[in-house]
CSV table of C-alpha atoms and ligand atoms in Angstrom, one decimal:
chain,number,residue,atom,x,y,z
A,1388,UNK,CA,-7.2,16.7,-6.6
A,1389,UNK,CA,-8.1,15.6,-9.8
A,1390,UNK,CA,-9.6,12.0,-10.0
A,1391,UNK,CA,-7.6,9.1,-10.3
A,1392,UNK,CA,-8.1,6.9,-13.2
A,1393,UNK,CA,-7.2,3.1,-12.4
A,1394,UNK,CA,-7.2,0.3,-15.5
A,1395,UNK,CA,-7.9,-3.0,-14.3
A,1396,UNK,CA,-6.6,-5.8,-15.7
A,1397,UNK,CA,-8.3,-9.0,-14.8
A,1398,UNK,CA,-9.9,-11.9,-16.9
A,1399,UNK,CA,-12.1,-13.3,-14.3
A,1400,UNK,CA,-15.0,-11.2,-14.4
A,1401,UNK,CA,-16.6,-11.6,-10.9
A,1402,UNK,CA,-13.3,-10.2,-9.3
A,1403,UNK,CA,-12.8,-7.6,-11.9
A,1404,UNK,CA,-16.1,-6.1,-11.0
A,1405,UNK,CA,-15.8,-6.8,-7.3
A,1406,UNK,CA,-12.6,-4.4,-7.8
A,1407,UNK,CA,-14.2,-2.4,-10.1
A,1408,UNK,CA,-17.2,-1.5,-7.8
A,1409,UNK,CA,-15.0,-1.2,-4.7
A,1410,UNK,CA,-12.5,1.5,-6.4
A,1411,UNK,CA,-15.3,3.4,-8.1
A,1412,UNK,CA,-17.1,3.3,-4.4
A,1413,UNK,CA,-13.9,5.1,-3.2
A,1414,UNK,CA,-13.7,7.9,-5.5
A,1415,UNK,CA,-11.8,6.3,-8.5
A,1416,UNK,CA,-12.5,6.3,-12.0
A,1417,UNK,CA,-11.9,3.0,-13.2
A,1418,UNK,CA,-11.5,0.9,-16.5
A,1419,UNK,CA,-11.8,-2.8,-17.1
A,1420,UNK,CA,-10.0,-4.9,-19.5
A,1421,UNK,CA,-9.6,-9.0,-19.7
A,1422,UNK,CA,-5.9,-9.7,-21.2
A,1423,UNK,CA,-2.7,-7.4,-21.8
A,1424,UNK,CA,-3.9,-6.9,-25.7
A,1425,UNK,CA,-6.6,-4.5,-24.7
A,1426,UNK,CA,-4.9,-3.0,-22.0
A,1427,UNK,CA,-2.2,-1.8,-24.5
A,1428,UNK,CA,-4.7,-0.1,-26.4
A,1429,UNK,CA,-6.2,1.4,-23.2
A,1430,UNK,CA,-3.1,2.6,-22.0
A,1431,UNK,CA,-2.3,3.9,-25.4
A,1432,UNK,CA,-6.0,5.8,-25.9
A,1433,UNK,CA,-5.6,7.3,-22.0
A,1434,UNK,CA,-2.9,6.8,-19.8
A,1435,UNK,CA,-4.1,5.5,-16.5
A,1436,UNK,CA,-2.7,7.3,-12.9
A,1437,UNK,CA,-2.1,3.3,-11.8
A,1438,UNK,CA,-2.6,-0.3,-13.3
A,1439,UNK,CA,-3.8,-3.2,-11.3
A,1440,UNK,CA,-2.6,-6.2,-12.9
A,1441,UNK,CA,-3.3,-9.8,-12.5
A,1442,UNK,CA,-1.0,-12.3,-12.0
A,1443,UNK,CA,-2.6,-15.2,-14.2
A,1444,UNK,CA,-3.9,-13.7,-17.5
A,1445,UNK,CA,-4.9,-15.4,-20.5
A,1446,UNK,CA,-2.7,-13.9,-23.5
A,1447,UNK,CA,0.6,-13.2,-21.5
A,1448,UNK,CA,1.5,-13.2,-17.6
A,1449,UNK,CA,0.8,-10.1,-15.6
A,1450,UNK,CA,4.6,-10.5,-14.8
A,1451,UNK,CA,5.8,-10.6,-18.2
A,1452,UNK,CA,3.3,-7.5,-18.8
A,1453,UNK,CA,4.6,-5.4,-16.0
A,1454,UNK,CA,8.1,-6.7,-16.9
A,1455,UNK,CA,7.5,-5.1,-20.7
A,1456,UNK,CA,5.5,-2.1,-19.4
A,1457,UNK,CA,8.3,-1.0,-17.4
A,1458,UNK,CA,10.8,-1.4,-20.2
A,1459,UNK,CA,9.1,0.9,-22.4
A,1460,UNK,CA,10.8,4.6,-21.5
A,1461,UNK,CA,7.2,6.3,-22.3
A,1462,UNK,CA,5.2,4.1,-19.7
A,1463,UNK,CA,8.3,3.4,-17.1
A,1464,UNK,CA,7.0,5.6,-14.4
A,1465,UNK,CA,3.3,4.1,-14.9
A,1466,UNK,CA,2.5,2.8,-11.1
A,1467,UNK,CA,1.7,-1.1,-11.3
A,1468,UNK,CA,0.2,-2.9,-8.5
A,1469,UNK,CA,0.1,-7.0,-9.2
A,1470,UNK,CA,-2.7,-9.1,-7.7
A,1471,UNK,CA,-1.8,-12.6,-7.1
A,1472,UNK,CA,-3.2,-15.4,-5.8
A,1473,UNK,CA,-0.1,-17.4,-5.1
A,1474,UNK,CA,1.0,-16.5,-1.3
A,1475,UNK,CA,4.7,-17.8,-1.8
A,1476,UNK,CA,7.1,-15.6,-0.3
A,1477,UNK,CA,9.0,-16.1,-3.5
A,1478,UNK,CA,6.6,-15.2,-5.9
A,1479,UNK,CA,6.1,-11.5,-4.4
A,1480,UNK,CA,9.8,-11.1,-4.6
A,1481,UNK,CA,9.5,-12.1,-8.5
A,1482,UNK,CA,6.7,-9.8,-8.8
A,1483,UNK,CA,8.6,-6.6,-7.4
A,1484,UNK,CA,11.8,-7.7,-9.4
A,1485,UNK,CA,9.5,-7.5,-12.7
A,1486,UNK,CA,9.1,-4.1,-11.9
A,1487,UNK,CA,6.0,-3.6,-9.8
A,1488,UNK,CA,5.4,-1.2,-7.4
A,1489,UNK,CA,3.5,-3.3,-5.0
A,1490,UNK,CA,1.6,-6.6,-5.1
A,1491,UNK,CA,-1.5,-7.7,-3.3
A,1492,UNK,CA,-2.6,-11.1,-2.5
A,1493,UNK,CA,-6.0,-12.4,-3.1
A,1494,UNK,CA,-8.4,-12.5,-1.3
A,1495,UNK,CA,-8.1,-9.3,-0.1
A,1496,UNK,CA,-10.8,-6.7,1.3
A,1497,UNK,CA,-11.4,-3.6,-0.9
A,1498,UNK,CA,-10.4,-1.1,1.3
A,1499,UNK,CA,-6.9,-2.8,1.7
A,1500,UNK,CA,-6.3,-2.6,-2.0
A,1501,UNK,CA,-7.6,1.1,-1.6
A,1502,UNK,CA,-5.0,2.0,0.8
A,1503,UNK,CA,-2.4,0.3,-1.2
A,1504,UNK,CA,-3.4,2.1,-4.5
A,1505,UNK,CA,-3.0,5.6,-2.3
A,1506,UNK,CA,0.1,4.6,-1.0
A,1507,UNK,CA,1.6,3.7,-4.1
A,1508,UNK,CA,-0.2,7.1,-5.6
A,1509,UNK,CA,1.3,9.0,-2.5
A,1510,UNK,CA,5.1,8.0,-3.5
A,1511,UNK,CA,4.7,8.8,-7.2
A,1512,UNK,CA,2.7,11.8,-7.0
A,1513,UNK,CA,3.9,14.7,-4.8
A,1514,UNK,CA,0.1,16.1,-4.8
A,1515,UNK,CA,-1.3,13.2,-3.4
A,1516,UNK,CA,1.9,13.3,-1.5
A,1517,UNK,CA,0.3,16.0,0.3
A,1518,UNK,CA,-2.6,14.5,1.5
A,1519,UNK,CA,-4.1,13.5,4.8
A,1520,UNK,CA,-3.8,9.7,5.6
A,1521,UNK,CA,-6.9,8.9,7.4
A,1522,UNK,CA,-8.1,5.6,9.3
A,1523,UNK,CA,-11.2,5.5,10.8
A,1524,UNK,CA,-10.7,9.0,13.4
A,1525,UNK,CA,-7.1,8.7,13.1
A,1526,UNK,CA,-5.6,11.3,10.5
A,1527,UNK,CA,-2.1,12.3,9.7
A,1528,UNK,CA,-1.0,15.3,7.9
A,1529,UNK,CA,2.1,14.5,6.1
A,1530,UNK,CA,3.0,18.3,5.4
A,1531,UNK,CA,2.0,20.1,8.7
A,1532,UNK,CA,3.3,16.4,10.7
A,1533,UNK,CA,0.1,16.9,12.7
A,1534,UNK,CA,-1.7,13.9,13.8
A,1535,UNK,CA,-5.1,13.9,14.9
A,1536,UNK,CA,-7.3,11.2,17.0
A,1537,UNK,CA,-10.9,11.8,16.9
A,1538,UNK,CA,-10.4,15.7,15.8
A,1539,UNK,CA,-8.2,15.8,19.1
A,1540,UNK,CA,-4.1,16.5,18.8
A,1541,UNK,CA,-1.8,13.4,19.2
A,1542,UNK,CA,1.6,14.9,20.7
A,1543,UNK,CA,4.3,12.3,19.2
A,1544,UNK,CA,8.0,12.3,19.4
A,1545,UNK,CA,10.1,12.5,16.0
A,1546,UNK,CA,10.4,8.8,15.7
A,1547,UNK,CA,7.1,7.4,16.9
A,1548,UNK,CA,5.8,10.2,13.9
A,1549,UNK,CA,8.0,8.5,11.3
A,1550,UNK,CA,6.6,5.1,12.7
A,1551,UNK,CA,3.1,5.7,12.5
A,1552,UNK,CA,3.7,7.4,8.9
A,1553,UNK,CA,5.4,4.5,7.8
A,1554,UNK,CA,2.7,2.2,9.0
A,1555,UNK,CA,-0.1,4.0,7.5
A,1556,UNK,CA,1.3,4.2,4.4
A,1557,UNK,CA,1.7,0.5,4.5
A,1558,UNK,CA,-1.4,-1.0,6.4
A,1559,UNK,CA,-2.4,-4.7,6.5
A,1560,UNK,CA,1.3,-5.6,6.4
A,1561,UNK,CA,3.6,-7.7,8.7
A,1562,UNK,CA,6.6,-5.8,8.9
A,1563,UNK,CA,9.8,-7.5,11.0
A,1564,UNK,CA,11.9,-5.7,13.4
A,1565,UNK,CA,14.7,-5.6,10.9
A,1566,UNK,CA,12.4,-4.2,8.5
A,1567,UNK,CA,11.2,-1.4,10.3
A,1568,UNK,CA,14.8,-0.5,11.4
A,1569,UNK,CA,15.5,-0.3,7.6
A,1570,UNK,CA,12.3,1.8,6.9
A,1571,UNK,CA,12.4,4.0,9.7
A,1572,UNK,CA,15.7,4.7,10.6
A,1573,UNK,CA,17.5,3.8,7.4
A,1574,UNK,CA,20.4,1.0,6.8
A,1575,UNK,CA,23.1,3.0,8.0
A,1576,UNK,CA,22.0,3.5,11.2
A,1577,UNK,CA,23.3,0.7,14.2
A,1578,UNK,CA,20.2,0.6,16.1
A,1579,UNK,CA,19.4,-2.3,18.4
A,1580,UNK,CA,15.9,-4.3,17.5
A,1581,UNK,CA,14.6,-4.0,21.0
A,1582,UNK,CA,14.4,0.1,20.5
A,1583,UNK,CA,11.7,-0.8,17.9
A,1584,UNK,CA,9.7,-2.1,20.7
A,1585,UNK,CA,10.1,0.5,22.8
A,1586,UNK,CA,8.9,3.3,20.0
A,1587,UNK,CA,6.0,0.9,19.3
A,1588,UNK,CA,5.3,1.0,23.1
A,1589,UNK,CA,5.5,4.8,23.0
A,1590,UNK,CA,3.3,5.2,19.7
A,1591,UNK,CA,0.6,2.8,21.7
A,1592,UNK,CA,0.6,4.8,24.7
A,1593,UNK,CA,0.0,7.9,22.5
A,1594,UNK,CA,-2.8,6.5,20.8
A,1595,UNK,CA,-4.7,4.7,23.8
A,1596,UNK,CA,-7.0,7.0,25.4
A,1597,UNK,CA,-8.7,7.0,21.4
A,1598,UNK,CA,-8.5,3.4,21.7
A,1599,UNK,CA,-6.6,3.6,18.2
A,1600,UNK,CA,-3.5,1.7,20.2
A,1601,UNK,CA,-5.3,-1.4,18.8
A,1602,UNK,CA,-4.2,-0.7,15.2
A,1603,UNK,CA,-0.8,-0.8,16.1
A,1604,UNK,CA,-0.5,-5.0,16.6
A,1605,UNK,CA,2.1,-7.7,17.4
A,1606,UNK,CA,2.3,-10.6,15.2
A,1607,UNK,CA,4.2,-13.3,17.5
A,1608,UNK,CA,7.1,-14.5,15.9
A,1609,UNK,CA,7.2,-12.0,13.0
A,1610,UNK,CA,7.0,-8.4,14.0
A,1611,UNK,CA,4.3,-5.5,13.8
A,1612,UNK,CA,1.3,-4.5,11.6
A,1613,UNK,CA,-0.7,-1.5,11.4
A,1614,UNK,CA,-4.2,-2.5,10.3
A,1615,UNK,CA,-7.9,-1.2,11.3
A,1616,UNK,CA,-8.9,-5.1,11.0
A,1617,UNK,CA,-8.6,-6.8,14.6
A,1618,UNK,CA,-6.6,-9.8,14.2
B,561,CA,CA1,-6.6,-14.2,-13.6
């Protein structure tokens, strides 16, 4: 797989350098710019595989820049992840309505950002789509549908597999039961919300002997989250 090129658009130098450092270490090629004007010329110069765009930029808001980019027929399919310091839900929704493919709220761990970038790249690039997803010793191969834990095969039912695949593609985020139903079963199927709990329990049981059941976390009053960080 070719090395992916990421363009980081962030005016705060320490944050930009921290991001660039983390991405380079994860094997990405990284270019850095501090405003949308330079971002535009970099994109024309050589199209990146993905752009990370900060919300607050000196010459234009990252949101407006994202909107403009997504309106350009030549750039519409260039994936964009927005970085935002604002944690409010409404801002996130606005970010996605502006056309961003995903958003990450500051502060974030470099590996969280890398996971999000890989998830977005997998969605847009069929070659990346086939790549194995790994968290610590837990691996999922989306082509063969094989799951292994510390190189041992893990046997999962079809629903638990889909659930794990969804979780591994969307780490470090809380999903309500309703959202999980929607994303894993699809909106048209009538399934009771407590059915989710049953499948989560089965998934955890399958991962338990390897200790990876700890990745499937209950967030009280909110839903579930897949994370390798403990709460
Ligand atoms: Ca900024």
